[in-house]
GROMACS .gro file of N, CA and C in nm:
model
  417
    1UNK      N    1   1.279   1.108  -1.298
    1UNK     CA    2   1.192   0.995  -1.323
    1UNK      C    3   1.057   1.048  -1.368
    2UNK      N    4   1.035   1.027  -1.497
    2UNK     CA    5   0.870   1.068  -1.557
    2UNK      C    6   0.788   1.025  -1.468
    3UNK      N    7   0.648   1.058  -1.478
    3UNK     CA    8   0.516   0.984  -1.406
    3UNK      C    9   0.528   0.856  -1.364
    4UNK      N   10   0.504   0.810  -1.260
    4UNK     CA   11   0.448   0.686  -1.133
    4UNK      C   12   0.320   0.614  -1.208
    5UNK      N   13   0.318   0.541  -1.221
    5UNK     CA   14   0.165   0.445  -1.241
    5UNK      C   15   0.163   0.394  -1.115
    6UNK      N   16   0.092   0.378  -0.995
    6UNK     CA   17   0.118   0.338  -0.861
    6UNK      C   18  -0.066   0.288  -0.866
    7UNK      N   19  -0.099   0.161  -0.834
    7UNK     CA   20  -0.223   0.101  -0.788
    7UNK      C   21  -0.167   0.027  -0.659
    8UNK      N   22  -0.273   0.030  -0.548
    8UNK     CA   23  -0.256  -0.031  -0.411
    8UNK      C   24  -0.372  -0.093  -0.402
    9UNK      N   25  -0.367  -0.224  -0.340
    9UNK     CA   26  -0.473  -0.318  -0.344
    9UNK      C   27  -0.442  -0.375  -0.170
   10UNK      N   28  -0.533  -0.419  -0.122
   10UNK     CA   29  -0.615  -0.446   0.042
   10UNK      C   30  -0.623  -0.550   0.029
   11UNK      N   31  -0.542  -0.653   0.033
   11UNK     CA   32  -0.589  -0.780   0.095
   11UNK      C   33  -0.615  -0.843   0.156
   12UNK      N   34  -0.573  -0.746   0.329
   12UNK     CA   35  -0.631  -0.753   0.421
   12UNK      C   36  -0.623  -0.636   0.504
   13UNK      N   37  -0.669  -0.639   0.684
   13UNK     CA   38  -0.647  -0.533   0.703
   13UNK      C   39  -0.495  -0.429   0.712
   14UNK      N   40  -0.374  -0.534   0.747
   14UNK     CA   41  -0.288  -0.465   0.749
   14UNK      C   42  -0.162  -0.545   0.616
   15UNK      N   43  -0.180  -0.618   0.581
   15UNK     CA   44  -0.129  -0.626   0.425
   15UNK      C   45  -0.125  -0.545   0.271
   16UNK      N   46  -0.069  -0.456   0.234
   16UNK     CA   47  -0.079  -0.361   0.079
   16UNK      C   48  -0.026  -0.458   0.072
   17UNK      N   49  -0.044  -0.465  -0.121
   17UNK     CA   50  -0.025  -0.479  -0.218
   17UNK      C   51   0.015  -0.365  -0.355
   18UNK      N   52   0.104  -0.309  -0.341
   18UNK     CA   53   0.160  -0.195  -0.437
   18UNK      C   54   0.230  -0.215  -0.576
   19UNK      N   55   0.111  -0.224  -0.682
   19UNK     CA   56   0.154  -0.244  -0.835
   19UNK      C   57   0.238  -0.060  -0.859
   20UNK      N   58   0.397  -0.093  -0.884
   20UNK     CA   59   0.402   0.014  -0.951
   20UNK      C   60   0.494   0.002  -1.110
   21UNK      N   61   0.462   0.090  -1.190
   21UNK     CA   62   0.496   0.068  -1.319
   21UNK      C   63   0.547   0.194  -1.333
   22UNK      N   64   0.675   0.147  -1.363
   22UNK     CA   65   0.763   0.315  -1.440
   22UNK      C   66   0.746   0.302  -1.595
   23UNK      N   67   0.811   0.462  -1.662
   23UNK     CA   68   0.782   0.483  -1.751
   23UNK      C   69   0.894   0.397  -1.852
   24UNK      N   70   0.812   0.374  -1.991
   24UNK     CA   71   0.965   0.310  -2.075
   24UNK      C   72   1.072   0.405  -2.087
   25UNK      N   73   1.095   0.456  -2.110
   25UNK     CA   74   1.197   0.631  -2.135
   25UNK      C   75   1.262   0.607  -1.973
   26UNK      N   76   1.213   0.601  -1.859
   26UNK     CA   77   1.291   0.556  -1.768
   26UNK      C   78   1.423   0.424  -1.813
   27UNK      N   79   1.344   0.374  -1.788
   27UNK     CA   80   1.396   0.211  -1.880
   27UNK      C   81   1.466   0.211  -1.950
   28UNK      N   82   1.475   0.261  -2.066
   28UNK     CA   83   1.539   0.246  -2.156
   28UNK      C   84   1.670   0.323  -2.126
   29UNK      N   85   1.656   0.470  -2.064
   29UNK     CA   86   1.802   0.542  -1.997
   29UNK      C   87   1.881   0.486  -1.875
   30UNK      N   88   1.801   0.373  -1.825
   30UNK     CA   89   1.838   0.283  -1.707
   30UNK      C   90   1.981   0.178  -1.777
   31UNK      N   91   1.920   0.138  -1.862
   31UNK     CA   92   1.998   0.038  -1.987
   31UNK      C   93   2.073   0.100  -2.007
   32UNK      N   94   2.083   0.176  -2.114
   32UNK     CA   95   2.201   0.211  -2.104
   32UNK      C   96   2.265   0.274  -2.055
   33UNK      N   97   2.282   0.331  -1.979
   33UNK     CA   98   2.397   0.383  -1.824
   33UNK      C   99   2.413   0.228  -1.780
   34UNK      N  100   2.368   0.158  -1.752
   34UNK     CA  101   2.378   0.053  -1.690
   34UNK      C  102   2.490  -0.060  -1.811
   35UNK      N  103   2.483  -0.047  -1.968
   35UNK     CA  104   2.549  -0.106  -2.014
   35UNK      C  105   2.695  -0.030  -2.032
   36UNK      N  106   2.679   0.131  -2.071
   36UNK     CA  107   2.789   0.190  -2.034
   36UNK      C  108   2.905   0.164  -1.940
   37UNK      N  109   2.830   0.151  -1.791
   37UNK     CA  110   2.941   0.121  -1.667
   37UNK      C  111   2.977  -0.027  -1.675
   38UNK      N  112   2.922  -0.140  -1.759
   38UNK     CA  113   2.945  -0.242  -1.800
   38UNK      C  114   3.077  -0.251  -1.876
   39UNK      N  115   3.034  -0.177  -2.017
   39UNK     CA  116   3.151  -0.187  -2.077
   39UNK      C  117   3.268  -0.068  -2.064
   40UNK      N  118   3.281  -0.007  -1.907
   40UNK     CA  119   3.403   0.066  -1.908
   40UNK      C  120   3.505  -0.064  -1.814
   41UNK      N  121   3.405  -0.154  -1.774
   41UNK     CA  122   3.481  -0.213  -1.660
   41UNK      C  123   3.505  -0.360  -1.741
   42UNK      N  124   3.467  -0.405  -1.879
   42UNK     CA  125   3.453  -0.551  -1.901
   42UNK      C  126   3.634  -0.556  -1.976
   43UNK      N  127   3.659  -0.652  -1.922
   43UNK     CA  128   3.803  -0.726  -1.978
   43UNK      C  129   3.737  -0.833  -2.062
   44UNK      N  130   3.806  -0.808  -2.210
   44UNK     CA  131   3.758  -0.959  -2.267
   44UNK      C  132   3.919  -1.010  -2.398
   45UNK      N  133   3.956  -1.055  -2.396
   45UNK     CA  134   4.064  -1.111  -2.463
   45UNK      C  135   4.014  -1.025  -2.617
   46UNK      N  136   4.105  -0.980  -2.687
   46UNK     CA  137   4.125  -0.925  -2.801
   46UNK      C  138   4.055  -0.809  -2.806
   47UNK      N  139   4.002  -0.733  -2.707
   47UNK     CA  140   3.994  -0.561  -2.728
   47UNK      C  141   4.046  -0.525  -2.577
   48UNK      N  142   4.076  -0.370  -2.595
   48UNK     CA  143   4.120  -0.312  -2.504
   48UNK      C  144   4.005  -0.275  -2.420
   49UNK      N  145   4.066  -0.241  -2.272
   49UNK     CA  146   3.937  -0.264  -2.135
   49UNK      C  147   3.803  -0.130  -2.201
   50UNK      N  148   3.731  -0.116  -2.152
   50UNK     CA  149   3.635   0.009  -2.206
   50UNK      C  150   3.591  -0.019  -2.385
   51UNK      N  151   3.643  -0.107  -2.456
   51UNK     CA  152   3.625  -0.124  -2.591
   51UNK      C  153   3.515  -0.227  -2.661
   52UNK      N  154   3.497  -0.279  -2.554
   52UNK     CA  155   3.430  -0.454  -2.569
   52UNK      C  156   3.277  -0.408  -2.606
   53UNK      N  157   3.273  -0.477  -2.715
   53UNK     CA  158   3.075  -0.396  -2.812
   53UNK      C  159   2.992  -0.469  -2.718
   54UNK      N  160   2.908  -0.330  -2.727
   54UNK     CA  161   2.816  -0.370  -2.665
   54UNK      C  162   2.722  -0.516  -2.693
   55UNK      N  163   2.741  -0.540  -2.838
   55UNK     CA  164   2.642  -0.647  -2.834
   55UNK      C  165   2.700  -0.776  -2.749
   56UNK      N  166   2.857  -0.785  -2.743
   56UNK     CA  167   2.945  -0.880  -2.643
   56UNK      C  168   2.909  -0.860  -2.503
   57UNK      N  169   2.881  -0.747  -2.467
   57UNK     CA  170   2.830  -0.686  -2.333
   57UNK      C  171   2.699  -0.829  -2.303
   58UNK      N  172   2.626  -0.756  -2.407
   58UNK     CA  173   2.464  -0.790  -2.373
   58UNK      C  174   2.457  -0.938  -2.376
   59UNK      N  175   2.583  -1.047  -2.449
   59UNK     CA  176   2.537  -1.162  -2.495
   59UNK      C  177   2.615  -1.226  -2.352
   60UNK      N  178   2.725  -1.143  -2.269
   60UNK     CA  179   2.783  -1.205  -2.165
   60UNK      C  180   2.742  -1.160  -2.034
   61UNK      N  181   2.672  -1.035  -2.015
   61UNK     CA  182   2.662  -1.011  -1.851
   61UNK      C  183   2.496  -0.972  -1.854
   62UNK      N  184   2.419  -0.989  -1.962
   62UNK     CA  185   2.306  -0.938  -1.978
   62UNK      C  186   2.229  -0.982  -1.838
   63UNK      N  187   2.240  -1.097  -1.783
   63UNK     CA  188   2.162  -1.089  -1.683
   63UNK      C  189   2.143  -1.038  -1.513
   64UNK      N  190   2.327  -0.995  -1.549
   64UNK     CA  191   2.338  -0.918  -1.416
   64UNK      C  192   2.293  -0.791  -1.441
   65UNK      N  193   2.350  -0.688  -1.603
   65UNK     CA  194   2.284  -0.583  -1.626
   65UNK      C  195   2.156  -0.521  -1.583
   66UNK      N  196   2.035  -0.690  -1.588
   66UNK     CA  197   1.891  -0.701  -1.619
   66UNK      C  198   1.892  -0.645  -1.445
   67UNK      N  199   1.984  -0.725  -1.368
   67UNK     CA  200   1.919  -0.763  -1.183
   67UNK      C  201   1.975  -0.580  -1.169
   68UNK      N  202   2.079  -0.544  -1.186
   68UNK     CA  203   2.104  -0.403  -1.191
   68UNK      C  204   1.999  -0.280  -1.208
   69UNK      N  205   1.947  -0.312  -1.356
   69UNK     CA  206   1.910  -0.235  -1.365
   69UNK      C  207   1.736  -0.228  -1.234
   70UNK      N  208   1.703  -0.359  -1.249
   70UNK     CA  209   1.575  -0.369  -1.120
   70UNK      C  210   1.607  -0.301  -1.016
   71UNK      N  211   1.727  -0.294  -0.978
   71UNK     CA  212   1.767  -0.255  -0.853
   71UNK      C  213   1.736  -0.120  -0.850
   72UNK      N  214   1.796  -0.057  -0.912
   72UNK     CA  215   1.800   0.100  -0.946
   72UNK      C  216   1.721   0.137  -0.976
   73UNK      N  217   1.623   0.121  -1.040
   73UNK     CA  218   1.450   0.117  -1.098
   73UNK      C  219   1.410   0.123  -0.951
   74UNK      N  220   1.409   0.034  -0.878
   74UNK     CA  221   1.317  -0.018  -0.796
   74UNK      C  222   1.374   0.042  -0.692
   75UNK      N  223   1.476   0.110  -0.654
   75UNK     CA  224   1.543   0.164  -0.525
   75UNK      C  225   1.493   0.364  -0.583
   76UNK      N  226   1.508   0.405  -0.684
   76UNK     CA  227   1.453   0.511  -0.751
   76UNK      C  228   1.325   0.550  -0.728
   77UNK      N  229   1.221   0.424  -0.748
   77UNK     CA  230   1.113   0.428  -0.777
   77UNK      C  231   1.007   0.440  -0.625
   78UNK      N  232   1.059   0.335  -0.575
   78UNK     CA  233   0.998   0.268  -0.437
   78UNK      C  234   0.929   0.395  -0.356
   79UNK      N  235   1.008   0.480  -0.307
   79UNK     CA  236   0.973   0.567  -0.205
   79UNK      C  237   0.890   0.697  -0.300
   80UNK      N  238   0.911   0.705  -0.399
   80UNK     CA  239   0.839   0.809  -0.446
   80UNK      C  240   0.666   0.722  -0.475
   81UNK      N  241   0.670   0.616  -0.493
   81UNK     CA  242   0.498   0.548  -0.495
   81UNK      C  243   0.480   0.487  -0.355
   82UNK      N  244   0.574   0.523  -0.254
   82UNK     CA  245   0.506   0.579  -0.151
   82UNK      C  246   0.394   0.638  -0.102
   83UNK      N  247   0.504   0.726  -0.142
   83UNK     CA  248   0.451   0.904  -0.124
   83UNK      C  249   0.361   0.946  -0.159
   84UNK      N  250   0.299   0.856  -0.306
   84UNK     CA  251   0.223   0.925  -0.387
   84UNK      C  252   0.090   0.845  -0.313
   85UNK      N  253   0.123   0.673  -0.284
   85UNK     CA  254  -0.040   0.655  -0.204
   85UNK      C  255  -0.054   0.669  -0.066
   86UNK      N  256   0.062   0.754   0.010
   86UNK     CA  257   0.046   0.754   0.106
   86UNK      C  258   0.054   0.668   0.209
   87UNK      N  259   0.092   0.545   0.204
   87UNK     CA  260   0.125   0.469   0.262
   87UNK      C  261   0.273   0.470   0.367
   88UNK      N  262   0.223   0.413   0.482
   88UNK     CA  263   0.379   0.378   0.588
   88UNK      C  264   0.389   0.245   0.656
   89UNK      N  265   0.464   0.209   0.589
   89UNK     CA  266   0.489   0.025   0.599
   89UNK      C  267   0.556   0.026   0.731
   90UNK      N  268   0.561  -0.104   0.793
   90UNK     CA  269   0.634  -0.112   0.895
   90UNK      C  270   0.682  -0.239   0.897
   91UNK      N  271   0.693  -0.307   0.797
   91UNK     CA  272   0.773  -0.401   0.746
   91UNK      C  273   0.876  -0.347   0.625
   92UNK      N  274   1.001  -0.487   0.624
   92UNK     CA  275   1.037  -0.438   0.463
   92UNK      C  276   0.956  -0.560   0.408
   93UNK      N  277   0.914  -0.461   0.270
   93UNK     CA  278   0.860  -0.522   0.150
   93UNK      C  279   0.915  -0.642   0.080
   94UNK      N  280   0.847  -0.710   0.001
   94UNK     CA  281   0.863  -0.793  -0.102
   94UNK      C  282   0.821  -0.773  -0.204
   95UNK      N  283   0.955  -0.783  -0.307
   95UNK     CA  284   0.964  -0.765  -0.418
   95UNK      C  285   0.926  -0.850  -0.559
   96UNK      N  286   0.829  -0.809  -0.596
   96UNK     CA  287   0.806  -0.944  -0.737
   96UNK      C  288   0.822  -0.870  -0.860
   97UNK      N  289   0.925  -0.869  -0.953
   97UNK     CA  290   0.907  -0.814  -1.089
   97UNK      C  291   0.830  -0.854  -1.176
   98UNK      N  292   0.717  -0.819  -1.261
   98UNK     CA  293   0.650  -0.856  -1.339
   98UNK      C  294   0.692  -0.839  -1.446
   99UNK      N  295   0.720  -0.729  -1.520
   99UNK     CA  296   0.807  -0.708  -1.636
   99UNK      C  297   0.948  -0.640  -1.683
  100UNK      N  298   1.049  -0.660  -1.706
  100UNK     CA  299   1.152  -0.583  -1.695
  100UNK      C  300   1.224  -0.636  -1.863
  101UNK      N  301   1.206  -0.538  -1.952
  101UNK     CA  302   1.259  -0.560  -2.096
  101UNK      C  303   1.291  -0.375  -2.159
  102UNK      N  304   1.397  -0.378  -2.226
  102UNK     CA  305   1.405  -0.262  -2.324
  102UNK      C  306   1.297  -0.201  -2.356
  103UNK      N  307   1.308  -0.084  -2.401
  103UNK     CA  308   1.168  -0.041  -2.477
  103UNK      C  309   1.041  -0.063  -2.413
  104UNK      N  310   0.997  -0.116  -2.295
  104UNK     CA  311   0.886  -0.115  -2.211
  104UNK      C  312   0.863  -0.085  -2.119
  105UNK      N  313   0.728  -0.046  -2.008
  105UNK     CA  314   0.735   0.018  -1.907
  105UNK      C  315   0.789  -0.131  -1.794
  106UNK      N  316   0.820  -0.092  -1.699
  106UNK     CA  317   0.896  -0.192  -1.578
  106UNK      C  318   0.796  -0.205  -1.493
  107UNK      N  319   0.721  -0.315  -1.455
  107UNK     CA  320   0.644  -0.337  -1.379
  107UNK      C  321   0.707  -0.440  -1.242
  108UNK      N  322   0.637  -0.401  -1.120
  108UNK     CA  323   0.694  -0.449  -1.022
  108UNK      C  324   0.559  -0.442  -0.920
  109UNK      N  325   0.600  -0.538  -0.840
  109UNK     CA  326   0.444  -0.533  -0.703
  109UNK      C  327   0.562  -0.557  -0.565
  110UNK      N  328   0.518  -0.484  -0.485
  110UNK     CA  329   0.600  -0.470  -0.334
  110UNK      C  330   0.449  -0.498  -0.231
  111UNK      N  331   0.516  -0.611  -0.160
  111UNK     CA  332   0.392  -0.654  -0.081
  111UNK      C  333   0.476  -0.596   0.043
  112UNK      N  334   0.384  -0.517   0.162
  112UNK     CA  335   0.423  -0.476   0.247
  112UNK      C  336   0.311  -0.495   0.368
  113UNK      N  337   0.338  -0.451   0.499
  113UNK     CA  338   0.265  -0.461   0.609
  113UNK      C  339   0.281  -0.314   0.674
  114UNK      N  340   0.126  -0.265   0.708
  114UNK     CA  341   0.094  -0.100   0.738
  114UNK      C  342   0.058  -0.136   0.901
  115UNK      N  343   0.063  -0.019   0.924
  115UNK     CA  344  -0.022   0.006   1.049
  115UNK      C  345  -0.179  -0.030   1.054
  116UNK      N  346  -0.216  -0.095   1.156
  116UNK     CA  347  -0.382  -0.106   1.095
  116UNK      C  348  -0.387  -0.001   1.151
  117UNK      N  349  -0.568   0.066   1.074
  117UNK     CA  350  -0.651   0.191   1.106
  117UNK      C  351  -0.752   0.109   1.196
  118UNK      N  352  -0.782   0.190   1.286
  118UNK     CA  353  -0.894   0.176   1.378
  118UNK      C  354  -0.906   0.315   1.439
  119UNK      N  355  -1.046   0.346   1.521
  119UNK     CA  356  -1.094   0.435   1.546
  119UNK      C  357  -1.154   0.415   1.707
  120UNK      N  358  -1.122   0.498   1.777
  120UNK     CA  359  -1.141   0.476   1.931
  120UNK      C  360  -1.274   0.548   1.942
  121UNK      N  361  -1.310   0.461   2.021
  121UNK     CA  362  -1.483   0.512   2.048
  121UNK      C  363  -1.557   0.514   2.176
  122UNK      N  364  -1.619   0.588   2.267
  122UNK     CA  365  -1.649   0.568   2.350
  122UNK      C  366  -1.593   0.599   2.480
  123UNK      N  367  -1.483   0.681   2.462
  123UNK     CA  368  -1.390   0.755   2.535
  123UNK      C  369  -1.407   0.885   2.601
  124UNK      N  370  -1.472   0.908   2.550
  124UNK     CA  371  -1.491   1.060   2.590
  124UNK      C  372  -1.559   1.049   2.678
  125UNK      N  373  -1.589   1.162   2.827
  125UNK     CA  374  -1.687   1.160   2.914
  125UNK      C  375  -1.634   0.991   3.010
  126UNK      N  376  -1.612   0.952   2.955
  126UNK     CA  377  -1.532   0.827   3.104
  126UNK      C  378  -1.436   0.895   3.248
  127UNK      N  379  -1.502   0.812   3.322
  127UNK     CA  380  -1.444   0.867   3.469
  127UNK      C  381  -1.348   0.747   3.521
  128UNK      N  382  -1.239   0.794   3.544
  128UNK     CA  383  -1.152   0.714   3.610
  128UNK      C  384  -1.125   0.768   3.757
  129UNK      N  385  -1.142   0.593   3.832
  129UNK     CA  386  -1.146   0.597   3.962
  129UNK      C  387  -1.024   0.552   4.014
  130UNK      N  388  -0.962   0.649   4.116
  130UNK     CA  389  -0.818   0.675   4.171
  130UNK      C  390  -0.809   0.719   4.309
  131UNK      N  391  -0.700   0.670   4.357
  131UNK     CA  392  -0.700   0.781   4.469
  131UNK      C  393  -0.601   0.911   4.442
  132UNK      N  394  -0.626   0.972   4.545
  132UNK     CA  395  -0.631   1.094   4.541
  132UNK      C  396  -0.468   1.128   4.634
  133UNK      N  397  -0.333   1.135   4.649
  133UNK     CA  398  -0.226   1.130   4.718
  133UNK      C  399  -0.207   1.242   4.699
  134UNK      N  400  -0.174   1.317   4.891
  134UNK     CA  401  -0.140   1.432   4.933
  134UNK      C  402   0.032   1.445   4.939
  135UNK      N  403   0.111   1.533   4.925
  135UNK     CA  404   0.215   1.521   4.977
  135UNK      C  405   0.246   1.656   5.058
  136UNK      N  406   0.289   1.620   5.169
  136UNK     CA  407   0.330   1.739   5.282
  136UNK      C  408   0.444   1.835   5.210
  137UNK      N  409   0.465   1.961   5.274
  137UNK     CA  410   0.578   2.032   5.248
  137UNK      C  411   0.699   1.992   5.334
  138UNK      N  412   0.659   1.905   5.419
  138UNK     CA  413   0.795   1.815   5.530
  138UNK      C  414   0.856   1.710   5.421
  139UNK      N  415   0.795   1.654   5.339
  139UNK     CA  416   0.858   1.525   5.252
  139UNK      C  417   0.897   1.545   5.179
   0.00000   0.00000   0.00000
């Protein structure tokens, strides 16, 4: 997978917002592998199985192709723009596709929920009051 475009946006304290955009050259090798395994498996009356043109492909299953190929994009993609902003969700995400066409980069936003950050203060040097329990070598 070429270069990550990965922007993360704060909408609150423990809500991201993760724009990530793959490359077109991703995309476009997504397609077709994705129309390939299409037409090894499409049955269509008057060609033999594996034979059926692609443009018959694209005009009959194009929109499962389309949810396919998101999937794989977006299951590919996901954990590596992670990684890259550093982020650790502790929800699963939601998925919104923004753009998904041939020849263009694939844009997608995953809304997720983080750990909030906070910072402990005032800890140090505190005395805690306890008692103090002996135990015999008889018990």
């Amino acid at each position: 997978m070429e270069e990550l475009k990965v922007a993360v946006e704060e909408p609150d304290a423990v809500t991201r917002s993760v724009t990530v955009e793959v490359a077109a050259a991703d995309v476009d090798a997504r397609f077709a592998d994705m129309l390939k395994q299409y037409r090894r498996k499409a049955v269509q009356p008057g060609f033999r199985k594996g034979h059926v043109p692609a443009d018959l492909i694209r005009r009959m299953y194009w929109g499962d192709v389309t949810a396919d190929v998101a999937r794989g994009l977006i299951g590919d993609s996901f954990e590596p723009a992670l990684e890259k902003s550093a982020l650790h969700p502790v929800s699963e995400p939601e998925f919104e596709i923004r753009t998904l066409e041939e020849h263009q980069p694939f844009t997608y936003v995953a809304k997720l929920e983080v750990r909030p950050g906070f910072e402990l203060a005032g800890y140090v040097g505190l005395e805690v009051a306890g008692e103090s329990i002996e135990v015999a070598d008889e018990e």
